[in-house]
Amino acid sequence: VGKRQADPVPSQVEEAAESLKARDKLCEVESADFGLLFREMDAFVVHGGLGTTVEALRMHKPTMVTGILLMDQRFWGLVCYS
């Protein structure tokens, strides 16, 4: 979920993403109601911001924080680990 950034994406990553989308294993959207979307998911890999992390934890399903782990990402990463 989120607007696609202008950063270059390696071709092998782009090909893998397209393959996943073709098999209905990946869905890219610019915005979504996390309360509705997250009910349909089995596990979460989030960037560690307050909104997505809290919504994922509310679902009582496995949640992992990934990314550069600065500031609130470290806090939420520890919360998910605990």
PDB file of C-alpha atoms in Angstrom, residues 8-48:
ATOM      1  CA  PRO A   8      14.832   2.507  -9.921  1.00  0.00           C
ATOM      2  CA  VAL A   9      13.744  -1.072  -9.271  1.00  0.00           C
ATOM      3  CA  PRO A  10      16.124  -3.890 -10.263  1.00  0.00           C
ATOM      4  CA  SER A  11      14.707  -5.839 -13.208  1.00  0.00           C
ATOM      5  CA  GLN A  12      14.730  -9.146 -11.310  1.00  0.00           C
ATOM      6  CA  VAL A  13      12.659  -7.580  -8.513  1.00  0.00           C
ATOM      7  CA  GLU A  14      10.226  -6.072 -11.027  1.00  0.00           C
ATOM      8  CA  GLU A  15       9.894  -9.437 -12.801  1.00  0.00           C
ATOM      9  CA  ALA A  16       9.274 -11.243  -9.504  1.00  0.00           C
ATOM     10  CA  ALA A  17       6.615  -8.679  -8.541  1.00  0.00           C
ATOM     11  CA  GLU A  18       4.885  -9.018 -11.910  1.00  0.00           C
ATOM     12  CA  SER A  19       4.898 -12.813 -11.563  1.00  0.00           C
ATOM     13  CA  LEU A  20       3.331 -12.571  -8.098  1.00  0.00           C
ATOM     14  CA  LYS A  21       0.674 -10.158  -9.372  1.00  0.00           C
ATOM     15  CA  ALA A  22      -0.171 -12.490 -12.263  1.00  0.00           C
ATOM     16  CA  ARG A  23      -0.847 -15.277  -9.729  1.00  0.00           C
ATOM     17  CA  ASP A  24      -2.903 -12.998  -7.432  1.00  0.00           C
ATOM     18  CA  LYS A  25      -0.215 -13.201  -4.720  1.00  0.00           C
ATOM     19  CA  LEU A  26       0.620  -9.464  -4.771  1.00  0.00           C
ATOM     20  CA  CYS A  27      -1.676  -6.475  -4.929  1.00  0.00           C
ATOM     21  CA  GLU A  28      -0.339  -2.924  -5.276  1.00  0.00           C
ATOM     22  CA  VAL A  29      -2.641  -0.034  -4.345  1.00  0.00           C
ATOM     23  CA  GLU A  30      -2.015   3.619  -3.440  1.00  0.00           C
ATOM     24  CA  SER A  31      -4.387   3.604  -0.461  1.00  0.00           C
ATOM     25  CA  ALA A  32      -6.472   1.131   1.509  1.00  0.00           C
ATOM     26  CA  ASP A  33      -8.539   0.813   4.671  1.00  0.00           C
ATOM     27  CA  PHE A  34      -6.136  -1.236   6.793  1.00  0.00           C
ATOM     28  CA  GLY A  35      -8.933  -2.309   9.133  1.00  0.00           C
ATOM     29  CA  LEU A  36     -10.662  -4.057   6.223  1.00  0.00           C
ATOM     30  CA  LEU A  37      -7.594  -5.162   4.269  1.00  0.00           C
ATOM     31  CA  PHE A  38      -5.697  -6.610   7.221  1.00  0.00           C
ATOM     32  CA  ARG A  39      -8.568  -8.948   8.165  1.00  0.00           C
ATOM     33  CA  GLU A  40      -7.830 -10.852   4.952  1.00  0.00           C
ATOM     34  CA  MET A  41      -4.098 -11.303   5.617  1.00  0.00           C
ATOM     35  CA  ASP A  42      -2.310 -14.120   7.458  1.00  0.00           C
ATOM     36  CA  ALA A  43       0.846 -12.234   8.490  1.00  0.00           C
ATOM     37  CA  PHE A  44       2.355  -8.760   8.173  1.00  0.00           C
ATOM     38  CA  VAL A  45       5.685  -7.239   7.213  1.00  0.00           C
ATOM     39  CA  VAL A  46       5.371  -3.519   7.936  1.00  0.00           C
ATOM     40  CA  HIS A  47       7.726  -0.530   7.793  1.00  0.00           C
ATOM     41  CA  GLY A  48       7.187   0.165  11.491  1.00  0.00           C
TER      42      GLY A  48
END
